[in-house]
Tab-separated table of N, CA and C in Angstrom:
chain	number	residue	atom	x	y	z
A	1	PRO	N	30.107	8.880	-14.096
A	1	PRO	CA	30.573	8.386	-15.377
A	1	PRO	C	32.021	8.781	-15.651
A	2	LEU	N	32.387	9.996	-15.253
A	2	LEU	CA	33.740	10.451	-15.512
A	2	LEU	C	34.734	9.835	-14.536
A	3	SER	N	34.258	9.353	-13.395
A	3	SER	CA	35.149	8.771	-12.390
A	3	SER	C	35.300	7.261	-12.551
A	4	THR	N	34.782	6.690	-13.589
A	4	THR	CA	34.850	5.231	-13.789
A	4	THR	C	35.935	4.831	-14.779
A	5	LYS	N	36.896	5.689	-14.972
A	5	LYS	CA	37.936	5.406	-15.956
A	5	LYS	C	38.713	4.135	-15.626
A	6	HIS	N	38.881	3.845	-14.343
A	6	HIS	CA	39.626	2.650	-13.943
A	6	HIS	C	38.876	1.365	-14.294
A	7	ILE	N	37.567	1.452	-14.480
A	7	ILE	CA	36.759	0.282	-14.849
A	7	ILE	C	36.741	0.097	-16.362
A	8	ARG	N	36.798	1.196	-17.080
A	8	ARG	CA	36.709	1.142	-18.540
A	8	ARG	C	38.064	0.804	-19.152
A	9	THR	N	38.390	-0.483	-19.128
A	9	THR	CA	39.671	-0.957	-19.657
A	9	THR	C	39.414	-1.869	-20.853
A	10	PRO	N	40.426	-2.122	-21.656
A	10	PRO	CA	40.247	-3.041	-22.792
A	10	PRO	C	39.801	-4.441	-22.366
A	11	ILE	N	40.284	-4.935	-21.242
A	11	ILE	CA	39.893	-6.275	-20.772
A	11	ILE	C	38.412	-6.296	-20.410
A	12	VAL	N	37.950	-5.275	-19.690
A	12	VAL	CA	36.530	-5.205	-19.318
A	12	VAL	C	35.673	-5.098	-20.576
A	13	ALA	N	36.097	-4.295	-21.533
A	13	ALA	CA	35.357	-4.166	-22.796
A	13	ALA	C	35.288	-5.499	-23.524
A	14	LEU	N	36.388	-6.240	-23.527
A	14	LEU	CA	36.411	-7.553	-24.177
A	14	LEU	C	35.465	-8.526	-23.483
A	15	VAL	N	35.498	-8.562	-22.163
A	15	VAL	CA	34.617	-9.467	-21.406
A	15	VAL	C	33.155	-9.119	-21.665
A	16	ILE	N	32.822	-7.846	-21.624
A	16	ILE	CA	31.438	-7.425	-21.876
A	16	ILE	C	31.023	-7.797	-23.297
A	17	SER	N	31.899	-7.586	-24.263
A	17	SER	CA	31.587	-7.939	-25.655
A	17	SER	C	31.359	-9.435	-25.814
A	18	VAL	N	32.195	-10.243	-25.189
A	18	VAL	CA	32.036	-11.700	-25.275
A	18	VAL	C	30.721	-12.128	-24.633
A	19	VAL	N	30.386	-11.567	-23.481
A	19	VAL	CA	29.119	-11.907	-22.815
A	19	VAL	C	27.937	-11.510	-23.693
A	20	ILE	N	27.989	-10.335	-24.283
A	20	ILE	CA	26.900	-9.888	-25.166
A	20	ILE	C	26.752	-10.832	-26.354
A	21	TRP	N	27.857	-11.253	-26.959
A	21	TRP	CA	27.792	-12.181	-28.094
A	21	TRP	C	27.235	-13.538	-27.670
A	22	ILE	N	27.635	-14.033	-26.519
A	22	ILE	CA	27.129	-15.329	-26.047
A	22	ILE	C	25.630	-15.253	-25.786
A	23	VAL	N	25.185	-14.202	-25.108
A	23	VAL	CA	23.749	-14.043	-24.842
A	23	VAL	C	22.987	-13.883	-26.151
A	24	SER	N	23.507	-13.083	-27.075
A	24	SER	CA	22.841	-12.881	-28.370
A	24	SER	C	22.713	-14.185	-29.145
A	25	CYS	N	23.783	-14.957	-29.173
A	25	CYS	CA	23.732	-16.249	-29.874
A	25	CYS	C	22.763	-17.203	-29.188
A	26	GLY	N	22.740	-17.178	-27.867
A	26	GLY	CA	21.801	-18.025	-27.132
A	26	GLY	C	20.355	-17.667	-27.417
A	27	VAL	N	20.074	-16.378	-27.474
A	27	VAL	CA	18.715	-15.925	-27.780
A	27	VAL	C	18.346	-16.305	-29.211
A	28	ALA	N	19.254	-16.101	-30.142
A	28	ALA	CA	18.979	-16.413	-31.547
A	28	ALA	C	18.898	-17.912	-31.801
A	29	LEU	N	19.602	-18.703	-31.021
A	29	LEU	CA	19.611	-20.155	-31.207
A	29	LEU	C	18.210	-20.756	-31.071
A	30	GLN	N	17.393	-20.141	-30.247
A	30	GLN	CA	16.017	-20.616	-30.059
A	30	GLN	C	15.275	-20.682	-31.394
A	31	MET	N	15.511	-19.713	-32.252
A	31	MET	CA	14.815	-19.673	-33.538
A	31	MET	C	15.171	-20.864	-34.421
A	32	PHE	N	16.354	-21.406	-34.250
A	32	PHE	CA	16.778	-22.576	-35.014
A	32	PHE	C	15.829	-23.752	-34.778
A	33	PHE	N	15.276	-23.836	-33.587
A	33	PHE	CA	14.420	-24.959	-33.223
A	33	PHE	C	12.943	-24.731	-33.525
A	34	VAL	N	12.515	-23.495	-33.673
A	34	VAL	CA	11.081	-23.245	-33.853
A	34	VAL	C	10.692	-22.804	-35.260
A	35	TYR	N	11.645	-22.419	-36.076
A	35	TYR	CA	11.278	-21.996	-37.431
A	35	TYR	C	11.129	-23.197	-38.352
A	36	THR	N	10.144	-23.104	-39.212
A	36	THR	CA	9.854	-24.182	-40.147
A	36	THR	C	9.326	-23.592	-41.450
A	37	VAL	N	9.329	-24.389	-42.487
A	37	VAL	CA	8.799	-23.961	-43.785
A	37	VAL	C	7.360	-24.443	-43.888
A	38	ARG	N	6.479	-23.523	-44.249
A	38	ARG	CA	5.064	-23.864	-44.398
A	38	ARG	C	4.643	-23.612	-45.836
A	39	ASN	N	3.891	-24.556	-46.372
A	39	ASN	CA	3.345	-24.419	-47.724
A	39	ASN	C	1.848	-24.171	-47.628
A	40	TYR	N	1.416	-23.086	-48.226
A	40	TYR	CA	-0.007	-22.774	-48.310
A	40	TYR	C	-0.430	-23.028	-49.753
A	41	THR	N	-0.937	-24.228	-50.008
A	41	THR	CA	-1.269	-24.615	-51.381
A	41	THR	C	-2.433	-23.814	-51.938
A	42	SER	N	-3.346	-23.387	-51.069
A	42	SER	CA	-4.492	-22.623	-51.563
A	42	SER	C	-4.058	-21.280	-52.146
A	43	GLU	N	-2.964	-20.740	-51.633
A	43	GLU	CA	-2.481	-19.455	-52.128
A	43	GLU	C	-1.182	-19.596	-52.908
A	44	ASP	N	-0.698	-20.825	-53.048
A	44	ASP	CA	0.553	-21.106	-53.748
A	44	ASP	C	1.706	-20.268	-53.174
A	45	VAL	N	1.816	-20.319	-51.845
A	45	VAL	CA	2.823	-19.537	-51.139
A	45	VAL	C	3.577	-20.450	-50.180
A	46	THR	N	4.877	-20.253	-50.098
A	46	THR	CA	5.711	-20.948	-49.124
A	46	THR	C	6.382	-19.899	-48.250
A	47	VAL	N	6.264	-20.066	-46.938
A	47	VAL	CA	6.857	-19.099	-46.014
A	47	VAL	C	7.672	-19.813	-44.944
A	48	CYS	N	8.626	-19.097	-44.408
A	48	CYS	CA	9.403	-19.574	-43.268
A	48	CYS	C	8.861	-18.831	-42.052
A	49	SER	N	8.302	-19.570	-41.112
A	49	SER	CA	7.717	-18.924	-39.937
A	49	SER	C	7.924	-19.785	-38.703
A	50	ASP	N	7.705	-19.162	-37.565
A	50	ASP	CA	7.899	-19.883	-36.315
A	50	ASP	C	6.686	-20.737	-35.978
A	51	ASP	N	6.954	-21.885	-35.376
A	51	ASP	CA	5.901	-22.812	-34.957
A	51	ASP	C	6.212	-23.235	-33.525
A	52	TRP	N	5.486	-22.679	-32.585
A	52	TRP	CA	5.738	-22.913	-31.167
A	52	TRP	C	4.852	-24.003	-30.589
A	53	ALA	N	4.115	-24.714	-31.433
A	53	ALA	CA	3.240	-25.779	-30.934
A	53	ALA	C	4.093	-26.839	-30.244
A	54	PRO	N	3.611	-27.466	-29.236
A	54	PRO	CA	2.265	-27.414	-28.683
A	54	PRO	C	2.075	-26.347	-27.613
A	55	ASN	N	3.130	-25.641	-27.198
A	55	ASN	CA	2.993	-24.707	-26.092
A	55	ASN	C	3.269	-23.278	-26.549
A	56	TYR	N	2.195	-22.535	-26.775
A	56	TYR	CA	2.313	-21.153	-27.233
A	56	TYR	C	2.904	-20.248	-26.153
A	57	ASP	N	2.792	-20.659	-24.888
A	57	ASP	CA	3.348	-19.846	-23.803
A	57	ASP	C	4.857	-19.691	-23.920
A	58	HIS	N	5.527	-20.665	-24.511
A	58	HIS	CA	6.973	-20.545	-24.703
A	58	HIS	C	7.304	-19.363	-25.613
A	59	ARG	N	6.452	-19.125	-26.591
A	59	ARG	CA	6.662	-17.978	-27.481
A	59	ARG	C	6.541	-16.677	-26.692
A	60	ARG	N	5.540	-16.605	-25.828
A	60	ARG	CA	5.371	-15.399	-25.014
A	60	ARG	C	6.578	-15.167	-24.117
A	61	ILE	N	7.049	-16.231	-23.504
A	61	ILE	CA	8.220	-16.121	-22.630
A	61	ILE	C	9.433	-15.665	-23.439
A	62	TYR	N	9.606	-16.259	-24.611
A	62	TYR	CA	10.740	-15.894	-25.465
A	62	TYR	C	10.699	-14.409	-25.828
A	63	PHE	N	9.547	-13.928	-26.285
A	63	PHE	CA	9.463	-12.536	-26.708
A	63	PHE	C	9.504	-11.568	-25.528
A	64	LEU	N	9.056	-11.999	-24.360
A	64	LEU	CA	9.208	-11.180	-23.162
A	64	LEU	C	10.691	-11.054	-22.810
A	65	CYS	N	11.420	-12.163	-22.877
A	65	CYS	CA	12.874	-12.126	-22.641
A	65	CYS	C	13.567	-11.264	-23.686
A	66	LEU	N	13.139	-11.379	-24.928
A	66	LEU	CA	13.710	-10.565	-25.998
A	66	LEU	C	13.451	-9.079	-25.740
A	67	PHE	N	12.258	-8.759	-25.262
A	67	PHE	CA	11.908	-7.383	-24.916
A	67	PHE	C	12.824	-6.860	-23.807
A	68	LEU	N	13.051	-7.688	-22.804
A	68	LEU	CA	13.907	-7.271	-21.691
A	68	LEU	C	15.372	-7.166	-22.114
A	69	ILE	N	15.870	-8.210	-22.777
A	69	ILE	CA	17.285	-8.258	-23.156
A	69	ILE	C	17.600	-7.316	-24.316
A	70	GLY	N	16.667	-7.185	-25.248
A	70	GLY	CA	16.933	-6.404	-26.452
A	70	GLY	C	16.449	-4.974	-26.418
A	71	TYR	N	15.659	-4.606	-25.376
A	71	TYR	CA	15.137	-3.248	-25.353
A	71	TYR	C	15.277	-2.591	-23.978
A	72	ILE	N	14.689	-3.192	-22.955
A	72	ILE	CA	14.673	-2.563	-21.635
A	72	ILE	C	16.083	-2.444	-21.051
A	73	ILE	N	16.834	-3.544	-21.039
A	73	ILE	CA	18.188	-3.499	-20.467
A	73	ILE	C	19.094	-2.549	-21.261
A	74	PRO	N	19.105	-2.614	-22.604
A	74	PRO	CA	19.923	-1.625	-23.329
A	74	PRO	C	19.462	-0.180	-23.104
A	75	LEU	N	18.147	0.036	-23.034
A	75	LEU	CA	17.645	1.392	-22.804
A	75	LEU	C	18.116	1.912	-21.451
A	76	ILE	N	18.017	1.082	-20.423
A	76	ILE	CA	18.499	1.476	-19.097
A	76	ILE	C	20.013	1.677	-19.121
A	77	SER	N	20.711	0.787	-19.840
A	77	SER	CA	22.175	0.878	-19.924
A	77	SER	C	22.639	2.131	-20.656
A	78	ILE	N	21.790	2.681	-21.485
A	78	ILE	CA	22.121	3.918	-22.190
A	78	ILE	C	21.625	5.130	-21.400
A	79	ALA	N	20.393	5.058	-20.911
A	79	ALA	CA	19.766	6.214	-20.274
A	79	ALA	C	20.395	6.573	-18.929
A	80	VAL	N	20.668	5.583	-18.092
A	80	VAL	CA	21.196	5.881	-16.754
A	80	VAL	C	22.587	6.521	-16.829
A	81	PRO	N	23.554	5.915	-17.531
A	81	PRO	CA	24.854	6.601	-17.621
A	81	PRO	C	24.759	7.967	-18.312
A	82	SER	N	23.860	8.087	-19.268
A	82	SER	CA	23.691	9.375	-19.943
A	82	SER	C	23.163	10.427	-18.979
A	83	ALA	N	22.190	10.047	-18.155
A	83	ALA	CA	21.655	10.973	-17.156
A	83	ALA	C	22.734	11.351	-16.141
A	84	LEU	N	23.528	10.370	-15.725
A	84	LEU	CA	24.623	10.658	-14.792
A	84	LEU	C	25.666	11.572	-15.429
A	85	LEU	N	25.940	11.347	-16.703
A	85	LEU	CA	26.885	12.197	-17.426
A	85	LEU	C	26.388	13.637	-17.479
A	86	ILE	N	25.121	13.815	-17.807
A	86	ILE	CA	24.547	15.162	-17.885
A	86	ILE	C	24.564	15.821	-16.508
A	87	ARG	N	24.195	15.052	-15.479
A	87	ARG	CA	24.213	15.603	-14.116
A	87	ARG	C	25.627	16.029	-13.728
A	88	GLN	N	26.603	15.178	-14.019
A	88	GLN	CA	28.003	15.495	-13.713
A	88	GLN	C	28.458	16.727	-14.492
A	89	LEU	N	28.076	16.792	-15.739
A	89	LEU	CA	28.463	17.912	-16.591
A	89	LEU	C	27.942	19.232	-16.036
A	90	TRP	N	26.675	19.252	-15.636
A	90	TRP	CA	26.067	20.488	-15.161
A	90	TRP	C	26.440	20.818	-13.722
A	91	SER	N	27.028	19.858	-13.005
A	91	SER	CA	27.439	20.142	-11.626
A	91	SER	C	28.885	20.623	-11.545
A	92	LEU	N	29.599	20.610	-12.658
A	92	LEU	CA	30.979	21.101	-12.661
A	92	LEU	C	30.991	22.586	-12.323
A	93	PRO	N	31.960	23.008	-11.517
A	93	PRO	CA	32.019	24.433	-11.179
A	93	PRO	C	32.327	25.269	-12.419
A	94	VAL	N	31.660	26.398	-12.492
A	94	VAL	CA	31.831	27.291	-13.633
A	94	VAL	C	32.515	28.557	-13.140
A	95	THR	N	33.533	28.958	-13.835
A	95	THR	CA	34.210	30.198	-13.473
A	95	THR	C	33.509	31.363	-14.150
A	96	GLU	N	33.489	32.473	-13.452
A	96	GLU	CA	32.878	33.681	-14.016
A	96	GLU	C	33.807	34.255	-15.081
A	97	GLY	N	33.254	34.971	-15.992
A	97	GLY	CA	34.081	35.633	-16.989
A	97	GLY	C	33.616	35.350	-18.397
A	98	PRO	N	34.466	35.669	-19.362
A	98	PRO	CA	34.068	35.542	-20.771
A	98	PRO	C	33.854	34.099	-21.212
A	99	GLY	N	34.473	33.133	-20.537
A	99	GLY	CA	34.319	31.730	-20.926
A	99	GLY	C	33.016	31.113	-20.467
A	100	LEU	N	32.284	31.812	-19.590
A	100	LEU	CA	31.038	31.271	-19.036
A	100	LEU	C	30.005	31.005	-20.120
A	101	ARG	N	29.860	31.927	-21.024
A	101	ARG	CA	28.858	31.791	-22.087
A	101	ARG	C	29.164	30.589	-22.986
A	102	GLY	N	30.426	30.456	-23.395
A	102	GLY	CA	30.837	29.331	-24.237
A	102	GLY	C	30.719	28.008	-23.508
A	103	SER	N	31.018	28.017	-22.214
A	103	SER	CA	30.918	26.796	-21.410
A	103	SER	C	29.473	26.315	-21.332
A	104	ASN	N	28.564	27.240	-21.092
A	104	ASN	CA	27.142	26.867	-21.028
A	104	ASN	C	26.632	26.389	-22.380
A	105	ARG	N	27.100	27.005	-23.445
A	105	ARG	CA	26.696	26.585	-24.789
A	105	ARG	C	27.192	25.164	-25.069
A	106	ALA	N	28.422	24.870	-24.692
A	106	ALA	CA	28.974	23.522	-24.885
A	106	ALA	C	28.195	22.496	-24.063
A	107	LYS	N	27.826	22.860	-22.849
A	107	LYS	CA	27.038	21.950	-22.001
A	107	LYS	C	25.679	21.671	-22.641
A	108	ARG	N	25.063	22.723	-23.168
A	108	ARG	CA	23.757	22.537	-23.819
A	108	ARG	C	23.879	21.627	-25.038
A	109	ARG	N	24.958	21.783	-25.814
A	109	ARG	CA	25.162	20.932	-26.993
A	109	ARG	C	25.326	19.468	-26.601
A	110	VAL	N	26.155	19.226	-25.600
A	110	VAL	CA	26.364	17.846	-25.145
A	110	VAL	C	25.061	17.272	-24.609
A	111	THR	N	24.339	18.058	-23.825
A	111	THR	CA	23.058	17.599	-23.277
A	111	THR	C	22.090	17.255	-24.399
A	112	ARG	N	21.995	18.132	-25.382
A	112	ARG	CA	21.096	17.887	-26.515
A	112	ARG	C	21.501	16.625	-27.274
A	113	LEU	N	22.796	16.450	-27.516
A	113	LEU	CA	23.296	15.270	-28.229
A	113	LEU	C	22.936	13.989	-27.482
A	114	VAL	N	23.172	13.969	-26.188
A	114	VAL	CA	22.891	12.773	-25.383
A	114	VAL	C	21.391	12.477	-25.364
A	115	ILE	N	20.578	13.499	-25.185
A	115	ILE	CA	19.120	13.299	-25.155
A	115	ILE	C	18.617	12.801	-26.507
A	116	VAL	N	19.140	13.335	-27.593
A	116	VAL	CA	18.719	12.891	-28.930
A	116	VAL	C	19.102	11.429	-29.154
A	117	ILE	N	20.317	11.035	-28.774
A	117	ILE	CA	20.761	9.651	-28.969
A	117	ILE	C	19.886	8.687	-28.172
A	118	VAL	N	19.638	8.994	-26.904
A	118	VAL	CA	18.797	8.122	-26.069
A	118	VAL	C	17.361	8.127	-26.584
A	119	GLY	N	16.849	9.304	-26.930
A	119	GLY	CA	15.480	9.404	-27.439
A	119	GLY	C	15.279	8.647	-28.738
A	120	LEU	N	16.269	8.708	-29.618
A	120	LEU	CA	16.163	7.971	-30.881
A	120	LEU	C	16.181	6.463	-30.654
A	121	PHE	N	17.016	5.999	-29.736
A	121	PHE	CA	17.013	4.566	-29.429
A	121	PHE	C	15.624	4.151	-28.950
A	122	PHE	N	15.063	4.926	-28.014
A	122	PHE	CA	13.728	4.622	-27.498
A	122	PHE	C	12.694	4.632	-28.623
A	123	ALA	N	12.687	5.697	-29.412
A	123	ALA	CA	11.664	5.858	-30.452
A	123	ALA	C	11.806	4.854	-31.589
A	124	CYS	N	13.028	4.497	-31.937
A	124	CYS	CA	13.231	3.590	-33.074
A	124	CYS	C	12.958	2.131	-32.726
A	125	TRP	N	13.285	1.718	-31.525
A	125	TRP	CA	13.115	0.314	-31.166
A	125	TRP	C	11.761	0.017	-30.527
A	126	PHE	N	11.084	1.027	-29.968
A	126	PHE	CA	9.821	0.765	-29.283
A	126	PHE	C	8.725	0.206	-30.191
A	127	PRO	N	8.499	0.745	-31.396
A	127	PRO	CA	7.408	0.211	-32.221
A	127	PRO	C	7.532	-1.286	-32.506
A	128	MET	N	8.736	-1.759	-32.801
A	128	MET	CA	8.903	-3.178	-33.100
A	128	MET	C	8.586	-4.037	-31.874
A	129	HIS	N	9.084	-3.623	-30.727
A	129	HIS	CA	8.813	-4.397	-29.517
A	129	HIS	C	7.342	-4.304	-29.118
A	130	ALA	N	6.721	-3.157	-29.334
A	130	ALA	CA	5.294	-3.020	-29.030
A	130	ALA	C	4.463	-3.947	-29.918
A	131	ILE	N	4.817	-4.047	-31.179
A	131	ILE	CA	4.101	-4.949	-32.088
A	131	ILE	C	4.312	-6.395	-31.669
A	132	TRP	N	5.556	-6.773	-31.351
A	132	TRP	CA	5.817	-8.145	-30.908
A	132	TRP	C	5.006	-8.481	-29.661
A	133	MET	N	4.946	-7.548	-28.723
A	133	MET	CA	4.186	-7.806	-27.496
A	133	MET	C	2.694	-7.916	-27.822
A	134	SER	N	2.213	-7.061	-28.686
A	134	SER	CA	0.803	-7.106	-29.075
A	134	SER	C	0.459	-8.419	-29.770
A	135	VAL	N	1.326	-8.850	-30.680
A	135	VAL	CA	1.096	-10.103	-31.405
A	135	VAL	C	1.077	-11.284	-30.438
A	136	ASN	N	1.939	-11.261	-29.433
A	136	ASN	CA	2.050	-12.398	-28.524
A	136	ASN	C	1.031	-12.398	-27.397
A	137	TRP	N	0.544	-11.240	-26.995
A	137	TRP	CA	-0.441	-11.218	-25.922
A	137	TRP	C	-1.861	-11.028	-26.431
A	138	ASN	N	-2.009	-10.715	-27.694
A	138	ASN	CA	-3.337	-10.593	-28.281
A	138	ASN	C	-3.296	-11.130	-29.712
A	139	PRO	N	-2.909	-12.400	-29.889
A	139	PRO	CA	-2.710	-12.934	-31.244
A	139	PRO	C	-3.992	-13.004	-32.061
A	140	GLU	N	-5.120	-13.120	-31.392
A	140	GLU	CA	-6.384	-13.224	-32.130
A	140	GLU	C	-6.657	-11.970	-32.940
A	141	SER	N	-6.360	-10.820	-32.364
A	141	SER	CA	-6.645	-9.577	-33.091
A	141	SER	C	-5.772	-9.462	-34.338
A	142	TRP	N	-4.558	-9.998	-34.284
A	142	TRP	CA	-3.677	-9.932	-35.445
A	142	TRP	C	-4.060	-10.970	-36.488
A	143	SER	N	-4.412	-12.166	-36.060
A	143	SER	CA	-4.729	-13.209	-37.044
A	143	SER	C	-6.117	-13.009	-37.643
A	144	ARG	N	-7.055	-12.521	-36.846
A	144	ARG	CA	-8.424	-12.346	-37.323
A	144	ARG	C	-8.534	-11.147	-38.269
A	145	ASN	N	-7.825	-10.087	-37.961
A	145	ASN	CA	-7.951	-8.853	-38.733
A	145	ASN	C	-6.689	-8.532	-39.530
A	146	TYR	N	-5.895	-9.551	-39.822
A	146	TYR	CA	-4.615	-9.295	-40.488
A	146	TYR	C	-4.855	-8.646	-41.846
A	147	SER	N	-4.122	-7.586	-42.080
A	147	SER	CA	-4.302	-6.840	-43.324
A	147	SER	C	-2.943	-6.317	-43.779
A	148	TYR	N	-2.978	-5.588	-44.881
A	148	TYR	CA	-1.745	-4.967	-45.347
A	148	TYR	C	-1.220	-3.970	-44.319
A	149	TRP	N	-2.134	-3.330	-43.581
A	149	TRP	CA	-1.709	-2.393	-42.547
A	149	TRP	C	-0.842	-3.109	-41.527
A	150	HIS	N	-1.255	-4.302	-41.110
A	150	HIS	CA	-0.461	-5.078	-40.156
A	150	HIS	C	0.908	-5.414	-40.748
A	151	TYR	N	0.901	-5.872	-41.967
A	151	TYR	CA	2.150	-6.254	-42.630
A	151	TYR	C	3.099	-5.058	-42.739
A	152	TYR	N	2.578	-3.941	-43.261
A	152	TYR	CA	3.431	-2.776	-43.464
A	152	TYR	C	3.847	-2.133	-42.148
A	153	SER	N	3.011	-2.191	-41.133
A	153	SER	CA	3.414	-1.641	-39.836
A	153	SER	C	4.555	-2.462	-39.247
A	154	ARG	N	4.507	-3.775	-39.416
A	154	ARG	CA	5.608	-4.617	-38.931
A	154	ARG	C	6.888	-4.345	-39.717
A	155	MET	N	6.781	-4.205	-41.022
A	155	MET	CA	7.963	-3.928	-41.838
A	155	MET	C	8.549	-2.551	-41.507
A	156	PHE	N	7.670	-1.562	-41.325
A	156	PHE	CA	8.129	-0.217	-40.970
A	156	PHE	C	8.827	-0.225	-39.616
A	157	ALA	N	8.229	-0.899	-38.638
A	157	ALA	CA	8.814	-0.951	-37.295
A	157	ALA	C	10.176	-1.635	-37.316
A	158	GLN	N	10.288	-2.695	-38.085
A	158	GLN	CA	11.560	-3.414	-38.162
A	158	GLN	C	12.622	-2.562	-38.871
A	159	THR	N	12.241	-1.900	-39.931
A	159	THR	CA	13.172	-1.027	-40.646
A	159	THR	C	13.618	0.134	-39.759
A	160	LEU	N	12.681	0.720	-39.029
A	160	LEU	CA	12.996	1.816	-38.118
A	160	LEU	C	13.986	1.365	-37.048
A	161	ALA	N	13.772	0.171	-36.504
A	161	ALA	CA	14.675	-0.350	-35.473
A	161	ALA	C	16.084	-0.525	-36.021
A	162	TYR	N	16.190	-1.113	-37.189
A	162	TYR	CA	17.510	-1.332	-37.768
A	162	TYR	C	18.157	-0.019	-38.208
A	163	ALA	N	17.340	0.928	-38.620
A	163	ALA	CA	17.867	2.225	-39.057
A	163	ALA	C	18.511	2.989	-37.906
A	164	ASN	N	18.132	2.678	-36.683
A	164	ASN	CA	18.718	3.351	-35.531
A	164	ASN	C	20.240	3.242	-35.523
A	165	SER	N	20.757	2.112	-35.945
A	165	SER	CA	22.212	1.929	-35.970
A	165	SER	C	22.882	2.872	-36.966
A	166	ALA	N	22.212	3.160	-38.047
A	166	ALA	CA	22.772	4.062	-39.055
A	166	ALA	C	22.586	5.529	-38.677
A	167	MET	N	21.653	5.799	-37.785
A	167	MET	CA	21.363	7.187	-37.421
A	167	MET	C	22.429	7.815	-36.532
A	168	ASN	N	23.035	7.037	-35.648
A	168	ASN	CA	23.958	7.617	-34.674
A	168	ASN	C	25.099	8.417	-35.304
A	169	PRO	N	25.812	7.889	-36.301
A	169	PRO	CA	26.873	8.711	-36.904
A	169	PRO	C	26.336	9.990	-37.550
A	170	VAL	N	25.149	9.913	-38.121
A	170	VAL	CA	24.548	11.095	-38.745
A	170	VAL	C	24.224	12.133	-37.672
A	171	ILE	N	23.653	11.687	-36.557
A	171	ILE	CA	23.321	12.594	-35.455
A	171	ILE	C	24.595	13.240	-34.908
A	172	TYR	N	25.636	12.433	-34.700
A	172	TYR	CA	26.900	12.993	-34.219
A	172	TYR	C	27.438	14.033	-35.198
A	173	ALA	N	27.328	13.758	-36.476
A	173	ALA	CA	27.832	14.693	-37.484
A	173	ALA	C	27.072	16.013	-37.453
A	174	PHE	N	25.756	15.959	-37.236
A	174	PHE	CA	24.959	17.182	-37.222
A	174	PHE	C	25.061	17.942	-35.911
A	175	LEU	N	25.165	17.221	-34.792
A	175	LEU	CA	25.094	17.881	-33.492
A	175	LEU	C	26.440	18.093	-32.810
A	176	SER	N	27.505	17.538	-33.336
A	176	SER	CA	28.795	17.654	-32.662
A	176	SER	C	29.851	18.234	-33.601
A	177	THR	N	30.301	19.435	-33.272
A	177	THR	CA	31.343	20.047	-34.093
A	177	THR	C	32.659	19.290	-33.938
A	178	GLN	N	32.939	18.766	-32.756
A	178	GLN	CA	34.166	17.995	-32.539
A	178	GLN	C	34.176	16.742	-33.414
A	179	PHE	N	33.031	16.082	-33.539
A	179	PHE	CA	32.927	14.892	-34.381
A	179	PHE	C	33.205	15.257	-35.836
A	180	ARG	N	32.629	16.364	-36.288
A	180	ARG	CA	32.846	16.806	-37.672
A	180	ARG	C	34.309	17.157	-37.913
A	181	LYS	N	34.951	17.785	-36.936
A	181	LYS	CA	36.359	18.160	-37.084
A	181	LYS	C	37.247	16.929	-37.203
A	182	GLY	N	36.830	15.815	-36.608
A	182	GLY	CA	37.602	14.579	-36.673
A	182	GLY	C	37.670	14.007	-38.077
A	183	PHE	N	36.746	14.413	-38.931
A	183	PHE	CA	36.735	13.932	-40.309
A	183	PHE	C	37.162	15.054	-41.207
């Protein structure tokens, strides 16, 4: 990770950002074609929901792709470089003397920070994707036994996933003295 400085340039960052935006828009564009307004006159309710008829398998494929693109690939993209960073950090030669104790403490702090960031991404986004996979591969259990628990679990999982973005600056503030000094 530390030896890839020649790859981490503004042009590469721009290209990666553009590709991410194009893929994100492409994934989201699918919803434009499948969402519809439904009126439930018996309950006097109108909802906007997806309608994948006549082929429900397309929904499964879509959510499987969403799981891969929105969870697995980002998790790997975060976890692998983080693991390499930690390995590189701990393999650096350490000089004996009074600085050894402080050096090890700094390494432990960085390791803890990286593990917390990766762990929070995993923990915050997994429930939402697990529910989506459950709904798509076992829809009968959700439609037959749908309850407030199902509704609130989906809302909680979605809120938790979105909250992950707000957590990172807070985690950096609590776990990184250098980050705090910057403010």
